[in-house]
Backbone as a printed PyTorch tensor [residue, N CA C, xyz], in Angstrom:
tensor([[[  0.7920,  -1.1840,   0.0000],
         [  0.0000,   0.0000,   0.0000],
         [  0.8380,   1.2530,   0.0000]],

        [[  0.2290,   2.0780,  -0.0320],
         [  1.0290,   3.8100,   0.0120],
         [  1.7520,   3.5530,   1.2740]],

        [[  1.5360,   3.3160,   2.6580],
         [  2.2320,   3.1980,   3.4280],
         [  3.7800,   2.6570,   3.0470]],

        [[  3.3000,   1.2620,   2.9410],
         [  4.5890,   0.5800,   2.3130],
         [  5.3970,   1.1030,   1.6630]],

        [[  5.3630,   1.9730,   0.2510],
         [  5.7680,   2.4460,  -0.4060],
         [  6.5740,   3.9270,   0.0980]],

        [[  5.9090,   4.2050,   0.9160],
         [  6.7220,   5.5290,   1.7720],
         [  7.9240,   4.9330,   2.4960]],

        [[  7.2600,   3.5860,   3.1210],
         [  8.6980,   2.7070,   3.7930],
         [  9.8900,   2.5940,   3.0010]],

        [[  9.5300,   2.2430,   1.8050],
         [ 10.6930,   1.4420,   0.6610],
         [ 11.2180,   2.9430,   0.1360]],

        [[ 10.6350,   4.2130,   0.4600],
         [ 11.6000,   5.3310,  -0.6490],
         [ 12.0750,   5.8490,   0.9070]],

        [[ 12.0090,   5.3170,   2.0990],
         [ 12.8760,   6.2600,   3.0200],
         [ 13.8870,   5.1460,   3.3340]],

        [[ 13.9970,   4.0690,   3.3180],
         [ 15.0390,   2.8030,   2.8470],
         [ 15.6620,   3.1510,   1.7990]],

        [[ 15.3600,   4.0400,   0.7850],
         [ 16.0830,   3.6490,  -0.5800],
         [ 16.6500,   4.6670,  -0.1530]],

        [[ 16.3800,   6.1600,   0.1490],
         [ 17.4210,   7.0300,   0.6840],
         [ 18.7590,   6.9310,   1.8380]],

        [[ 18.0160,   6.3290,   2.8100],
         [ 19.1470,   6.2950,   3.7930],
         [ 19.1480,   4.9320,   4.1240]],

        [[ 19.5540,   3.9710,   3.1850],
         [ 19.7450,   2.3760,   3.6760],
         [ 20.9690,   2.3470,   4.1040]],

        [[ 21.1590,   1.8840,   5.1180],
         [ 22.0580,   1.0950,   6.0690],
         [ 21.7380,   0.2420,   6.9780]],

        [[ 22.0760,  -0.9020,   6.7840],
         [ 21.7560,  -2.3300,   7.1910],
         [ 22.1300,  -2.1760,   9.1380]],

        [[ 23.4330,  -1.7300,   8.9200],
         [ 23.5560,  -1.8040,  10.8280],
         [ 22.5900,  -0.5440,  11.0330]],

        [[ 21.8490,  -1.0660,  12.4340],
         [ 21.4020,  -0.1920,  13.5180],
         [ 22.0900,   0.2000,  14.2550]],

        [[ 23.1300,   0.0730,  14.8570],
         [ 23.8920,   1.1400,  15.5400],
         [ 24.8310,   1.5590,  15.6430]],

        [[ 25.3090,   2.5020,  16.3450],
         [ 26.4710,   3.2110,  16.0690],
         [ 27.5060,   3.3160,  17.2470]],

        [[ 28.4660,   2.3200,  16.4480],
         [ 29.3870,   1.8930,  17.7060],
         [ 31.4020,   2.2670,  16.6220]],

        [[ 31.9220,   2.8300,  17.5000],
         [ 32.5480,   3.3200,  18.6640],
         [ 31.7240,   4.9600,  19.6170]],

        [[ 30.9370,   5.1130,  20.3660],
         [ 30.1880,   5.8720,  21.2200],
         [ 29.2250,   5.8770,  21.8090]],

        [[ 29.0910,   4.8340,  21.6530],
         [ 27.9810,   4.5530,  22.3800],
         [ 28.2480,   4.5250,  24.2210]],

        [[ 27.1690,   4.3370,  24.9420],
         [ 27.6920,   4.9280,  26.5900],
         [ 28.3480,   3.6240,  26.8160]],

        [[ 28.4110,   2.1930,  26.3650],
         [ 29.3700,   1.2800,  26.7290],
         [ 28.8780,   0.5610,  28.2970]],

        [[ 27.1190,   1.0690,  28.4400],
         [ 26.3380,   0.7680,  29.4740],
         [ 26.2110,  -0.6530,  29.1280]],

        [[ 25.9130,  -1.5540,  30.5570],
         [ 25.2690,  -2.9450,  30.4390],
         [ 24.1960,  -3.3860,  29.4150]],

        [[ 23.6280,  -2.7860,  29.2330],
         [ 22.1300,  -2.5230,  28.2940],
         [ 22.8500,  -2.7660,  27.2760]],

        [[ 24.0350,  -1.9180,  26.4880],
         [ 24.7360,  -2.3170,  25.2240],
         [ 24.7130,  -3.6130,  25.2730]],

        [[ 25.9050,  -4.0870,  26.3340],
         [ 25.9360,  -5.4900,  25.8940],
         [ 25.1710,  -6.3790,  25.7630]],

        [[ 24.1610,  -6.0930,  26.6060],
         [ 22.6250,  -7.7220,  26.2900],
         [ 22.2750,  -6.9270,  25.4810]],

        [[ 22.0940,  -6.0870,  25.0580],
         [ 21.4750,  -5.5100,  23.1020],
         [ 22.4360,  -6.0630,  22.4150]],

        [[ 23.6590,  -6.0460,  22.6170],
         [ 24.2890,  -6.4210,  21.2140],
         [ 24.9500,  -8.0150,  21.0340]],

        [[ 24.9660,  -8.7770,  22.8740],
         [ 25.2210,  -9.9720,  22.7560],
         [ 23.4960, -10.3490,  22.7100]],

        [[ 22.5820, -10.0130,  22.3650],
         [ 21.0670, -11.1160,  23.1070],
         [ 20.6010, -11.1060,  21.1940]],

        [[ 19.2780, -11.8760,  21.6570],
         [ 18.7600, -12.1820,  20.4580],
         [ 17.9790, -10.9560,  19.5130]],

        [[ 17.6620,  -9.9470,  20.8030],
         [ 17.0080,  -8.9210,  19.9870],
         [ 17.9590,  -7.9230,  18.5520]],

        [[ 18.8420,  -7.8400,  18.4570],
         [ 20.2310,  -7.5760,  17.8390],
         [ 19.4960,  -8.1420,  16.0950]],

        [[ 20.1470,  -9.0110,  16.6700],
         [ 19.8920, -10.2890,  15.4170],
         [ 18.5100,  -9.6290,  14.9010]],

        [[ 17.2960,  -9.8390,  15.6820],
         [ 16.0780,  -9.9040,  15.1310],
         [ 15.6880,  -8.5990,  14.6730]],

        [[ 16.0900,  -7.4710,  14.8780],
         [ 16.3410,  -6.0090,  14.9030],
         [ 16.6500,  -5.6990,  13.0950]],

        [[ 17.7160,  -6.5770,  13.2440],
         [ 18.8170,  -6.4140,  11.9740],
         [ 17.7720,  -7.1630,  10.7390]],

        [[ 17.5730,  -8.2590,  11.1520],
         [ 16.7440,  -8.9800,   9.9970],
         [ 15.3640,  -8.1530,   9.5250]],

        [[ 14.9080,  -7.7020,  10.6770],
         [ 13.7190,  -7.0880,  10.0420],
         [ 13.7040,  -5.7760,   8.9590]],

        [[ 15.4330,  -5.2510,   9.5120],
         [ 15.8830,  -4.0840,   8.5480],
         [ 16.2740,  -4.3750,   6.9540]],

        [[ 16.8910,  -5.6000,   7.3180],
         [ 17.3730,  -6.4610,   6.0750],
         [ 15.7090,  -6.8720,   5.2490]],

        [[ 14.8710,  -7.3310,   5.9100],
         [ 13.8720,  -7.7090,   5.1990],
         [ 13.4010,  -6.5780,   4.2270]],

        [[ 13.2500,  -5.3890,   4.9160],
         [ 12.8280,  -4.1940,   4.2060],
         [ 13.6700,  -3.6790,   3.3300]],

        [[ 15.1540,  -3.5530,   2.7460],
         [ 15.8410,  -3.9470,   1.9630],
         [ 15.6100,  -4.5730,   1.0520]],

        [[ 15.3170,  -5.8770,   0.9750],
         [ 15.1960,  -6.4040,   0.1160],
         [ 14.0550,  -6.3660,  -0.4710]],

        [[ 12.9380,  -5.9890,   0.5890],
         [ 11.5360,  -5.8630,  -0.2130],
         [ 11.8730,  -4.7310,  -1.5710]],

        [[ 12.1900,  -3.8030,  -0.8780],
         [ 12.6700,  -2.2770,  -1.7790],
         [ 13.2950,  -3.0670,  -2.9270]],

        [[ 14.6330,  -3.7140,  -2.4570],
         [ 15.5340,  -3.5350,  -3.9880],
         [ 14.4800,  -4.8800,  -5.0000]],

        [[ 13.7440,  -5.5840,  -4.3060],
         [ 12.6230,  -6.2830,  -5.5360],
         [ 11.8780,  -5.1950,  -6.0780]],

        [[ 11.4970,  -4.5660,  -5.7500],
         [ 10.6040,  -3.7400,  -6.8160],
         [ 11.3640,  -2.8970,  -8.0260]],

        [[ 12.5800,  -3.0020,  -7.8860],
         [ 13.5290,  -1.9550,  -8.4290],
         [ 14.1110,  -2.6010,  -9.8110]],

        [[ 13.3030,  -2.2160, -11.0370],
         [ 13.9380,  -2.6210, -12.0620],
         [ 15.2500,  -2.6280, -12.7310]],

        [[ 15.7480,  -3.6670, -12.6740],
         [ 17.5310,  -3.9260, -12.9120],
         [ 17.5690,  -3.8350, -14.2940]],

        [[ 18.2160,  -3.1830, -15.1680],
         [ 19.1240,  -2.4250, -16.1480],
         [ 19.8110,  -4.2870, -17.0640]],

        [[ 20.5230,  -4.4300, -16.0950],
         [ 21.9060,  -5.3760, -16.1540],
         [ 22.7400,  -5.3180, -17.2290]],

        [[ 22.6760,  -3.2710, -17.4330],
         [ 23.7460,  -2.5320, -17.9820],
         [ 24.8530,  -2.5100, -16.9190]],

        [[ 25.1050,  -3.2360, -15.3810],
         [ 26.2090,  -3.2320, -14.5110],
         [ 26.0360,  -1.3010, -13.8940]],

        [[ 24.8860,  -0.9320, -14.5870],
         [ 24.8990,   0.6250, -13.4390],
         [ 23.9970,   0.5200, -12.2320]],

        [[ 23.0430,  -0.5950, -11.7040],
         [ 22.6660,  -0.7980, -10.7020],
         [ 23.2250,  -1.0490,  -9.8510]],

        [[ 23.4200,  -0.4220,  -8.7600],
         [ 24.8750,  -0.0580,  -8.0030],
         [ 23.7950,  -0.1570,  -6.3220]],

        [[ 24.7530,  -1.0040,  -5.8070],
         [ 24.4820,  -1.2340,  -4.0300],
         [ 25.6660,  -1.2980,  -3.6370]],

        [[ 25.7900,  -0.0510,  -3.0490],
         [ 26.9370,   0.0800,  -1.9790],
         [ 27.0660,  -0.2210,  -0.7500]],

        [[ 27.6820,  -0.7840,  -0.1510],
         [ 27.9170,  -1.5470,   1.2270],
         [ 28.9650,  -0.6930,   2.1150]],

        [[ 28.6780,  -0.4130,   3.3120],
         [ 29.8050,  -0.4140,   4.2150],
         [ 29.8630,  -1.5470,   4.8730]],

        [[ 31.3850,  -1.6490,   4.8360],
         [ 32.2090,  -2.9850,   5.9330],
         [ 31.6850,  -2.8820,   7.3510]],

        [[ 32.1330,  -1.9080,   7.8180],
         [ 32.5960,  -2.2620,   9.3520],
         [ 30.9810,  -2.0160,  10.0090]],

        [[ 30.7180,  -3.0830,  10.9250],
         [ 29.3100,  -3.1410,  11.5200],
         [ 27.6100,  -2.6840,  10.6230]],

        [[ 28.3710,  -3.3750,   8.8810],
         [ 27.1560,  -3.3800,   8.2290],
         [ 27.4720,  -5.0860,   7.7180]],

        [[ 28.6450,  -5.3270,   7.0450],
         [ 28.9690,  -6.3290,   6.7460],
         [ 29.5570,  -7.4420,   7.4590]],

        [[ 30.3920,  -6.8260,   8.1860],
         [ 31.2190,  -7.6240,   9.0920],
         [ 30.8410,  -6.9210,  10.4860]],

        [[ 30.7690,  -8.0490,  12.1580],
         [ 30.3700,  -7.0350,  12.8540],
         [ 32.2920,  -7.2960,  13.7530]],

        [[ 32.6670,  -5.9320,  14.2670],
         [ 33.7470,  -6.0930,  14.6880],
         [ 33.2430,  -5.9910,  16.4990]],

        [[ 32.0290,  -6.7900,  16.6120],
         [ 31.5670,  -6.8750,  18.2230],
         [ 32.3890,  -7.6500,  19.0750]],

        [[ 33.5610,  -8.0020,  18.4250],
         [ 34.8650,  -8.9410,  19.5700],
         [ 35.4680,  -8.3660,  20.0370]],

        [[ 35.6660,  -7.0020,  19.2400],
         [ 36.9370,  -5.8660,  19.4420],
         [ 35.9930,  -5.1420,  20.6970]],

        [[ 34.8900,  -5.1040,  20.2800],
         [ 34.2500,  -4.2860,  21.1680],
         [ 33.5570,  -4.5760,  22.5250]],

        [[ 33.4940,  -5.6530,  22.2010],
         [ 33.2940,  -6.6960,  23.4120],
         [ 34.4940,  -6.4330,  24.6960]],

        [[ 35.6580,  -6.8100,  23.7370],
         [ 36.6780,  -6.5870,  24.9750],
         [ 37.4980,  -5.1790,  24.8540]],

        [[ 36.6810,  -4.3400,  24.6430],
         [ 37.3150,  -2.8180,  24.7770],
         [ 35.8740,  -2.0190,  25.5800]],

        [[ 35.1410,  -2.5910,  26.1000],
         [ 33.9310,  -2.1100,  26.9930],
         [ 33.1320,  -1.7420,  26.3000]],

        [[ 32.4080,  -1.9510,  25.2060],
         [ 31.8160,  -1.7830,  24.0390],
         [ 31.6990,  -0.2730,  23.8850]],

        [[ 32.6620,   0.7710,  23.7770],
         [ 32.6210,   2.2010,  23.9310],
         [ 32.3940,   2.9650,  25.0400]],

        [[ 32.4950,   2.1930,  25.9950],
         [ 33.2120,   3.0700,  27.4220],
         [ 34.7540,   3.5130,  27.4270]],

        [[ 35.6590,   2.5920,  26.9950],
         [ 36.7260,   3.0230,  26.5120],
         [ 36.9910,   4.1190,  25.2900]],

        [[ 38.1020,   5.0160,  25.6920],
         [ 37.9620,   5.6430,  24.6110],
         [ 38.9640,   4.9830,  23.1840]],

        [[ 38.1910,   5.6490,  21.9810],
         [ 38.4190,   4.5630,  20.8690],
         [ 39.9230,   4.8610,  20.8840]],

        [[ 40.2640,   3.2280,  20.6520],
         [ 42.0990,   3.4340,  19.7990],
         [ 42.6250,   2.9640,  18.8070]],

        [[ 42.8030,   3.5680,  17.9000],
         [ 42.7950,   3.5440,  16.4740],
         [ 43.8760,   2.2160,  16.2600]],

        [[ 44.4140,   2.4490,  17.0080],
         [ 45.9500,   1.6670,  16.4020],
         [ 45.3400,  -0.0800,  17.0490]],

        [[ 44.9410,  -0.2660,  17.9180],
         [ 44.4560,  -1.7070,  18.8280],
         [ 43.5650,  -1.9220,  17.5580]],

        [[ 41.9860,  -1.0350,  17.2620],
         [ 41.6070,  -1.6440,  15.9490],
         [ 42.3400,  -1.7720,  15.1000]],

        [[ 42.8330,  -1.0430,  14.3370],
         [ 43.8090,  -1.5370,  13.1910],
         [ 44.3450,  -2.8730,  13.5970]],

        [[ 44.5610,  -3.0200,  14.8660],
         [ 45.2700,  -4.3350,  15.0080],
         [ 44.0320,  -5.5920,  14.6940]],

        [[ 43.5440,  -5.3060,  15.4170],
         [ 42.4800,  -6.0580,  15.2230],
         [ 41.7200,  -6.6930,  13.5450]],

        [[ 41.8580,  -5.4280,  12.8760],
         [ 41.3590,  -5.3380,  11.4670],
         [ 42.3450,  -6.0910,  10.7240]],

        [[ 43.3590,  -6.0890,  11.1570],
         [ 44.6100,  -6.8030,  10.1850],
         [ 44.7030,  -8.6120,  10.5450]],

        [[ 44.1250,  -8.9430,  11.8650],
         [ 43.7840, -10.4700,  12.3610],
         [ 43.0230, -11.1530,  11.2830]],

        [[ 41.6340,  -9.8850,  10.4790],
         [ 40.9290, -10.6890,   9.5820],
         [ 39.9500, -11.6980,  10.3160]],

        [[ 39.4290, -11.6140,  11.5280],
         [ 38.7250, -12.3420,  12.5020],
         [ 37.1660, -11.6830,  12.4130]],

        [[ 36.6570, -10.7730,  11.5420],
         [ 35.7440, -10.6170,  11.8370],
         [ 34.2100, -11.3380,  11.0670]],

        [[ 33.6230, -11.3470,  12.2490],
         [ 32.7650, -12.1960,  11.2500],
         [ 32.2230, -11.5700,  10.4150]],

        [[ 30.5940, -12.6030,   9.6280],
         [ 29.6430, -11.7930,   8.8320],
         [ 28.5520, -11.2580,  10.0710]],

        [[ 27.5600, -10.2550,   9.3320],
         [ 26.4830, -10.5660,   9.9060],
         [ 25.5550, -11.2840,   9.0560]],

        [[ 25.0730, -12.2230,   9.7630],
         [ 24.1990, -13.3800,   8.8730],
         [ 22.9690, -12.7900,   8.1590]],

        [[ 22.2480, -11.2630,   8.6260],
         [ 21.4220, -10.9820,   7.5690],
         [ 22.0890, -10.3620,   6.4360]],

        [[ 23.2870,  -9.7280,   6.9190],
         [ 23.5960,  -8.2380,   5.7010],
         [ 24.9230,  -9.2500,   4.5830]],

        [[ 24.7780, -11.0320,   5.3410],
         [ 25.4400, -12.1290,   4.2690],
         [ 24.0740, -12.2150,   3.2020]],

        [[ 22.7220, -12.9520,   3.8850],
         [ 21.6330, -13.1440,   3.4630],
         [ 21.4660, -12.0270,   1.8630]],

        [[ 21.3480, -10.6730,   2.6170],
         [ 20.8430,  -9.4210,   1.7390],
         [ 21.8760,  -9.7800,   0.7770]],

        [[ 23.5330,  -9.4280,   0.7070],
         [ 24.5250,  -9.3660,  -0.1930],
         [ 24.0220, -10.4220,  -1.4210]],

        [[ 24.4150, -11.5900,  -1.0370],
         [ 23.8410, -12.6910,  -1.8000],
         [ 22.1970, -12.8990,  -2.4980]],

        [[ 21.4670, -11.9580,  -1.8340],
         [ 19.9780, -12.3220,  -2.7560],
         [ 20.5380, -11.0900,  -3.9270]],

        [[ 21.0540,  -9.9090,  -3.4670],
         [ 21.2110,  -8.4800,  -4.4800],
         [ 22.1270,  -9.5680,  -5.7630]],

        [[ 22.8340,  -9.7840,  -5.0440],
         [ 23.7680, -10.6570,  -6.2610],
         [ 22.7900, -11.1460,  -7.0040]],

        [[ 21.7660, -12.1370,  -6.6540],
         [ 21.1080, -13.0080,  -7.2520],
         [ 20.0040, -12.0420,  -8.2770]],

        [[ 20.1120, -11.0840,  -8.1300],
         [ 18.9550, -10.2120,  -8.7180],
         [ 20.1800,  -9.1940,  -9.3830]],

        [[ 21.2870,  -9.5070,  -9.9000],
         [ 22.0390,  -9.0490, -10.6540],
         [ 22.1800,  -7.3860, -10.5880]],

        [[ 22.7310,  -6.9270,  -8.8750],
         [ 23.0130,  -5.4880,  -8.7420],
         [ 24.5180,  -5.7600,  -8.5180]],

        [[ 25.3380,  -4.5130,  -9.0800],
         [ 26.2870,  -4.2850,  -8.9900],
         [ 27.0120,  -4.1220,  -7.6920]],

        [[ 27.9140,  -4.6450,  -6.8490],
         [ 27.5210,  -4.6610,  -5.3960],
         [ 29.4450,  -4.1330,  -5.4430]],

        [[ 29.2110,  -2.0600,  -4.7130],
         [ 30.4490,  -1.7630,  -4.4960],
         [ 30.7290,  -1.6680,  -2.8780]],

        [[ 31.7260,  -1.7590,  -2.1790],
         [ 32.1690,  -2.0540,  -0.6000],
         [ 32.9890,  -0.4030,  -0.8310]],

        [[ 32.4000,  -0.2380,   0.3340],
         [ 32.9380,   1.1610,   0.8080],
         [ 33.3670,   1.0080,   2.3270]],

        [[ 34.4680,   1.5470,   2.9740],
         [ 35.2350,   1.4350,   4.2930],
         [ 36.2500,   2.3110,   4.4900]],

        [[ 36.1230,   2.7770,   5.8590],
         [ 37.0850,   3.8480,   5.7880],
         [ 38.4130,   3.3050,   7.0310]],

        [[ 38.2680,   1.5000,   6.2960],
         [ 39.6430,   1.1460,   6.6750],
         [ 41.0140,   1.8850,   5.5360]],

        [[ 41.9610,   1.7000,   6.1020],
         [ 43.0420,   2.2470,   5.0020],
         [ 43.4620,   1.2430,   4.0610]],

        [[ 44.3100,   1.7840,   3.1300],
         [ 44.5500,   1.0510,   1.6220],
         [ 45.4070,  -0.0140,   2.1790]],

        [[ 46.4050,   0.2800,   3.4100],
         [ 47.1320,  -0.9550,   3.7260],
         [ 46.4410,  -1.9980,   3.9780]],

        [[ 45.3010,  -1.9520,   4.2820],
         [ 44.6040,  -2.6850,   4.8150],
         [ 43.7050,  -3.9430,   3.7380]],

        [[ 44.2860,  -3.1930,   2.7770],
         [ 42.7770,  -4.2170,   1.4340],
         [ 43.2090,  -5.6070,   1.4700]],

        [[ 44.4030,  -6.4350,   1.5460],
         [ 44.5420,  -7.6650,   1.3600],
         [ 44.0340,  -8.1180,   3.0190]],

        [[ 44.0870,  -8.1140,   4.0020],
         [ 43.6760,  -8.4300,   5.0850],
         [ 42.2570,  -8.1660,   5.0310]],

        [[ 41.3830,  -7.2020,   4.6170],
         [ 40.0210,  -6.7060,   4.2260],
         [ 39.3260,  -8.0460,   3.5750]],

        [[ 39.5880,  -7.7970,   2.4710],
         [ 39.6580,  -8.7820,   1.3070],
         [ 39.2210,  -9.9350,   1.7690]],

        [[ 40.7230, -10.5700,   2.3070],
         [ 40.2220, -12.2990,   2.8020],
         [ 39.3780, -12.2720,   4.1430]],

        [[ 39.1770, -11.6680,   4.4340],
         [ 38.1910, -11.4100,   5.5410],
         [ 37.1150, -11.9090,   5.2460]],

        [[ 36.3370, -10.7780,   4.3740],
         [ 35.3930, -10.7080,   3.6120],
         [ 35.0600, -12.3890,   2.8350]],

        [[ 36.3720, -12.6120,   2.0960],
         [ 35.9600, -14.0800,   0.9230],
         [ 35.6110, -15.1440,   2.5580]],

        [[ 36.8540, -14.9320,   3.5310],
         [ 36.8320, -16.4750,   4.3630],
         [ 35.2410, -16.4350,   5.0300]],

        [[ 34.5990, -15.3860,   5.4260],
         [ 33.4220, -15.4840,   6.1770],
         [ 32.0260, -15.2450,   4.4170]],

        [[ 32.4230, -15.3800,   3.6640],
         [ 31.3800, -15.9810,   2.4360],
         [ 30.7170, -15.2280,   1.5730]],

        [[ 31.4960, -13.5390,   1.6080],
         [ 31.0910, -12.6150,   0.7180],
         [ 32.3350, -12.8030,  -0.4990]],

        [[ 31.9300, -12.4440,  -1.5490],
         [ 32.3630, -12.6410,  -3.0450],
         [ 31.4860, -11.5740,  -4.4050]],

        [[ 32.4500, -11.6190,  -5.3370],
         [ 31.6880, -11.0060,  -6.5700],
         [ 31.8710,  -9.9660,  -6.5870]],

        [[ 31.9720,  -8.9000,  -5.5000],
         [ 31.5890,  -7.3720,  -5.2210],
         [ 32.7300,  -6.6650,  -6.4520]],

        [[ 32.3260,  -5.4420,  -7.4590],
         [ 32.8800,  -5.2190,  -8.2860],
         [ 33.9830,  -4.3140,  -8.0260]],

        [[ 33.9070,  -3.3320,  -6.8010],
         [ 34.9820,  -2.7410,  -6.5640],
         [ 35.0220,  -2.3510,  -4.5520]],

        [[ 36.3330,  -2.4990,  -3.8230],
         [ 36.6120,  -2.4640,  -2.7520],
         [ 37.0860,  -1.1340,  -3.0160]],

        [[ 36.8410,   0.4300,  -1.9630],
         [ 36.8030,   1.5030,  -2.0480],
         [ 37.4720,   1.4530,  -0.7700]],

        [[ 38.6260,   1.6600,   0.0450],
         [ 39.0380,   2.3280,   1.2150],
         [ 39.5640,   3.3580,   1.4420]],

        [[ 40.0150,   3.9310,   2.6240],
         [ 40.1860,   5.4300,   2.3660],
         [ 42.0160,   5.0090,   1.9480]]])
C-alpha cells in the first residue's frame, strides 16, 4: 500500500543495514545484552527484510549501473569482539588496537547483511564495498570478507 511504499523510498534514501552506532555509544550494560542477546539479530533482519523488499521492486538495467553500496565495518562484518573486549565504547576509541584487530581478519559476517549481499547478487546489482579502513589494509580486508562468504563485489573503495 502507500504506506509501504513511503517505507521502501525512506530505505532507498538512507539504507544502512547496521542499527547502531558503535565506537560511542555509553558502553552501558544494556549495550551489551542488546548487542550480545537475540534482539540484535532480530532487529537487523527485520531491517534487512525491508531492503530487500525495496531492492525487488527496483527494475535492474543489467547494464552493470545498478549499483548497491555496502559499508564494511558493523554493516557487513560485525567487529563486536573488538568491542566486546574494549567495553563496548566506554573506553575511549584506539585507532591503532583496531587496526590491530582489522589486520587479524577475525571478523565475522552478519548473517542478515550475508543473506541481503547474496539475494542483491542473485537479482544481478552491482555490489560496491565502501570502508574507511586504510589502503594498507585491502589484502587483510579482502580475505576477511571471501573467508566469512562474501564474493563477486565489483569494486573495494578504502580510504
Amino acid at each position: 500500500g502507500q504506506r509501504d511504499r513511503g517505507c521502501h523510498k525512506n530505505i532507498a534514501t538512507s539504507i544502512r543495514t547496521s542499527i547502531i552506532k558503535l565506537p560511542g555509544s555509553d558502553g552501558s550494560r544494556s549495550d551489551a545484552r542488546y548487542l550480545n542477546g537475540d534482539q540484535y539479530g532480530s532487529d537487523y533482519d527485520v531491517i534487512v527484510d525491508y531492503a530487500l523488499a525495496f531492492a525487488k521492486t527496483v527494475k535492474i538495467s543489467g547494464d552493470g549501473k545498478d549499483v548497491w553500496i555496502f559499508d564494511i565495518n558493523e554493516t557487513l562484518l560485525t567487529n563486536i569482539g573488538y568491542y566486546r573486549a574494549h567495553g563496548y565504547g566506554s573506553e575511549p576509541f584506539d585507532s591503532k588496537s583496531f587496526n590491530e584487530w582489522v589486520v587479524q581478519g577475525t571478523a565475522p559476517a552478519f548473517a542478515a547483511s550475508l543473506r541481503m549481499y547474496n539475494a542483491l547478487k542473485q537479482l544481478s546489482v552491482t555490489i560496491i564495498l565502501l570502508t574507511g579502513r586504510d589502503e594498507d589494509q585491502r589484502s587483510f580486508t579482502e580475505a576477511n570478507l571471501r573467508d566469512v562468504g562474501y564474493s563477486g563485489w565489483e569494486r573495494l573503495i578504502l580510504r
